[in-house]
PDB file of C-alpha atoms in Angstrom:
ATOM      1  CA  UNK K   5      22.303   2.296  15.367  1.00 67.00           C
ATOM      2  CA  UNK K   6      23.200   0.804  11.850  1.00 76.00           C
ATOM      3  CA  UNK K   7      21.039   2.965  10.755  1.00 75.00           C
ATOM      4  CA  UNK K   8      23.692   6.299  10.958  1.00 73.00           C
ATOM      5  CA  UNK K   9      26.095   3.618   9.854  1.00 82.00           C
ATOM      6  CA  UNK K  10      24.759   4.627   5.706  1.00 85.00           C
ATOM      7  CA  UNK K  11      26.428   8.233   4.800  1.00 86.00           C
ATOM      8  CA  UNK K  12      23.251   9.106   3.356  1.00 90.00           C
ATOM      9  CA  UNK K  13      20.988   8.164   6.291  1.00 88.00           C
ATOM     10  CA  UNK K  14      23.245  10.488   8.736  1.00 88.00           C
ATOM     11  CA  UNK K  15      23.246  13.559   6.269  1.00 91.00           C
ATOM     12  CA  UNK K  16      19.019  12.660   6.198  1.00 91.00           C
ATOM     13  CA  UNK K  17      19.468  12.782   9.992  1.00 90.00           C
ATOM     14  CA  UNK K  18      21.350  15.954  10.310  1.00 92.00           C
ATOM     15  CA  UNK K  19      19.125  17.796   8.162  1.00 93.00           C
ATOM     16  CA  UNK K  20      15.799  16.527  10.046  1.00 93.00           C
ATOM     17  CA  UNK K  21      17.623  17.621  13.399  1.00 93.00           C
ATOM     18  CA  UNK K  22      18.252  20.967  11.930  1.00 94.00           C
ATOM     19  CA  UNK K  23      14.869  21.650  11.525  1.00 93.00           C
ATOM     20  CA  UNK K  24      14.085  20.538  14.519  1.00 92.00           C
ATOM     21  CA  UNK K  25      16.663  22.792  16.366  1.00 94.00           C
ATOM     22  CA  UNK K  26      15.218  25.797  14.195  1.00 91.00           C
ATOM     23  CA  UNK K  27      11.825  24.962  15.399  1.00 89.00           C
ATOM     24  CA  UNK K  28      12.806  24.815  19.364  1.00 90.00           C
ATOM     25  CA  UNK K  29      14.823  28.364  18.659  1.00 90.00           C
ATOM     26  CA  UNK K  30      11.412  29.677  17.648  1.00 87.00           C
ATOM     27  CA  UNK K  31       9.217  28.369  20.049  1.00 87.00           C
ATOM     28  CA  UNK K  32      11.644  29.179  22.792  1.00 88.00           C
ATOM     29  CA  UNK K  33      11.613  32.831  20.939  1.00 87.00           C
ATOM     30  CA  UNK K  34       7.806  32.479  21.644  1.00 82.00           C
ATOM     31  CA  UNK K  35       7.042  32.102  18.307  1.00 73.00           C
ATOM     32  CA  UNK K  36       5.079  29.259  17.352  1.00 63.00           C
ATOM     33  CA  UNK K  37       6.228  27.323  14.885  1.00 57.00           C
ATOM     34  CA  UNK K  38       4.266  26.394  11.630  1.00 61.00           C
ATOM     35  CA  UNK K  39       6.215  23.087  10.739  1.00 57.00           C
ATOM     36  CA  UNK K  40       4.210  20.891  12.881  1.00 60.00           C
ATOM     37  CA  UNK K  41       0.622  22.967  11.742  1.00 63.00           C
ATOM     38  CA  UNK K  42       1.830  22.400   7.974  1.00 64.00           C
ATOM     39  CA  UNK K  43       2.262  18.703   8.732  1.00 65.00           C
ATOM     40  CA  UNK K  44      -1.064  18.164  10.537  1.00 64.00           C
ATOM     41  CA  UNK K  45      -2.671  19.692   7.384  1.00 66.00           C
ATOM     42  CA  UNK K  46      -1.267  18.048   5.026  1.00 65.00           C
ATOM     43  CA  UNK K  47      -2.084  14.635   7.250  1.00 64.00           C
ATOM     44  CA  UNK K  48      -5.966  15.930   7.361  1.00 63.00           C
ATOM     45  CA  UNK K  49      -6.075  16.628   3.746  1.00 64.00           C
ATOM     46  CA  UNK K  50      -4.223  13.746   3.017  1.00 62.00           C
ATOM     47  CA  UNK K  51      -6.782  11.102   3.014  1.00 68.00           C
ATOM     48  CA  UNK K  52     -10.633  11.496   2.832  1.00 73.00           C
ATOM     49  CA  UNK K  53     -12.966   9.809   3.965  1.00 75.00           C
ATOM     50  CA  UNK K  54     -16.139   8.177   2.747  1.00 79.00           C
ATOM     51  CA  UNK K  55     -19.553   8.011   5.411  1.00 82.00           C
ATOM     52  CA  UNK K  56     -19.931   4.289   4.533  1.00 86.00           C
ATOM     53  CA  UNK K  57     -22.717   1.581   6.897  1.00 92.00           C
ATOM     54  CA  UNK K  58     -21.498  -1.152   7.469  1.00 93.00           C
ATOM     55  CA  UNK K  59     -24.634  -3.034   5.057  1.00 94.00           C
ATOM     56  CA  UNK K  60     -22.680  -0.878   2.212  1.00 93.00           C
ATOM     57  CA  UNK K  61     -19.747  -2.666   3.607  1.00 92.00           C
ATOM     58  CA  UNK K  62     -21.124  -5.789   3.140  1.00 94.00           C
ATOM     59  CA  UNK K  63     -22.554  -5.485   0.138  1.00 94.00           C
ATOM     60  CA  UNK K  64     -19.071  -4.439  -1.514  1.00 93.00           C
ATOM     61  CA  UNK K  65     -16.906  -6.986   0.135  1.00 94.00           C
ATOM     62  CA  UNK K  66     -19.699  -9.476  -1.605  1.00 94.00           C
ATOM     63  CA  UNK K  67     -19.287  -8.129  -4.505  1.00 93.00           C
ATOM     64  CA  UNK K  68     -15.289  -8.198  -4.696  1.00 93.00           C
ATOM     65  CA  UNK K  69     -15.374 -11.759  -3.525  1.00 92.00           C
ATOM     66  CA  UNK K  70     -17.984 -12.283  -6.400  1.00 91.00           C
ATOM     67  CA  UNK K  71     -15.369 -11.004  -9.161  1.00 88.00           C
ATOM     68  CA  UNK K  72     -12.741 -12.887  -7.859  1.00 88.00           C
ATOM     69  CA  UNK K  73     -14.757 -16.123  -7.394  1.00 87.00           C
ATOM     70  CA  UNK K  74     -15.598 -15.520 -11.241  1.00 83.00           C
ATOM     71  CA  UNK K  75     -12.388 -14.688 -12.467  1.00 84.00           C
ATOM     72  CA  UNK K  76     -10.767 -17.371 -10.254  1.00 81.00           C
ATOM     73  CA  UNK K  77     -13.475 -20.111 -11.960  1.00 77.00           C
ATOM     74  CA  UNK K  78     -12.499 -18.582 -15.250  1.00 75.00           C
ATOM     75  CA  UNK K  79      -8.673 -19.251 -15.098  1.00 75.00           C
ATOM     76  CA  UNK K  80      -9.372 -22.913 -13.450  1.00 74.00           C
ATOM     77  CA  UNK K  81     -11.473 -23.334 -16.637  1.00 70.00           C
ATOM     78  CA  UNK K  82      -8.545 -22.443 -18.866  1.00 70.00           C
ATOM     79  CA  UNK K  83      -6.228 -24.595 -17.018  1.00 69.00           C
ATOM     80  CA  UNK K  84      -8.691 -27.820 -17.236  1.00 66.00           C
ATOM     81  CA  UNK K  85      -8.549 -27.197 -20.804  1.00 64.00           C
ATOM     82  CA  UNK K  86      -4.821 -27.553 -21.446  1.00 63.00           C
ATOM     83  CA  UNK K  87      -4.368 -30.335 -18.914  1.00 63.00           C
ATOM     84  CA  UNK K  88      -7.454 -31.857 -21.594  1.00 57.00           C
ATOM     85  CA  UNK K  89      -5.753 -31.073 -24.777  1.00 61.00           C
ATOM     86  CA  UNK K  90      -2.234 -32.297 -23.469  1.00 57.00           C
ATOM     87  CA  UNK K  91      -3.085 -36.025 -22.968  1.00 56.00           C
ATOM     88  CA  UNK K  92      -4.796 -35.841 -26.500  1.00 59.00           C
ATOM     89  CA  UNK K  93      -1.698 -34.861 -27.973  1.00 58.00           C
ATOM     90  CA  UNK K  94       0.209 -37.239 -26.887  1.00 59.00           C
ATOM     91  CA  UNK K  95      -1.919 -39.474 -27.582  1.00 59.00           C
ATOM     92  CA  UNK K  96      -2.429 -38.286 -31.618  1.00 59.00           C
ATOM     93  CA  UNK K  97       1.705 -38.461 -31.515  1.00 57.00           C
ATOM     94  CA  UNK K  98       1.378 -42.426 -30.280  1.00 58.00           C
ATOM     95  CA  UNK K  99      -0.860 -43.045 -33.259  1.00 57.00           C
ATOM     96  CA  UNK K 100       1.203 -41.045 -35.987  1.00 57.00           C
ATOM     97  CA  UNK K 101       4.461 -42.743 -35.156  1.00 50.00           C
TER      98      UNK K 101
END
């Protein structure tokens, strides 16, 4: 119950259970209430979805792992090269001074 414990949390509540008394004033009215209609739509419409097989599946998740595999070789690459040109650094300061 901490929760109702945050002023703005128990004015969000109080508003939410407004509604929600509206609504059962309506239904109980007989009217049916759009609230819950509106929010099924807008869950539908929401998100859409792509007809995918699961070999299209495959072949995308091989793909991503690709890239990464690349990029991950590519930035192990970079770091081989500065743990290179480190030692040789040091080593030119040894020989200056």
């Amino acid at each position: 119950m901490a929760y109702f414990d945050s002023s703005k949390n128990r004015a969000l509540w109080e508003i939410r259970l407004g509604q929600l008394r509206k609504e059962r004033e309506l239904r109980l009215q007989g009217d049916a209430g759009d609230a819950f209609k509106e929010e099924a739509d807008r869950e539908m419409s929401a998100g859409t979805r792509i007809r995918m097989t699961y070999q299209e599946l495959l072949q995308e998740e091989a793909m991503a792992s690709e890239k990464n595999r690349k990029e991950r070789g590519a930035r192990e690459m970079g770091r081989d090269k500065t743990r290179v040109q480190a030692p040789e650094r040091e080593g030119m300061g040894n020989e200056m001074g």
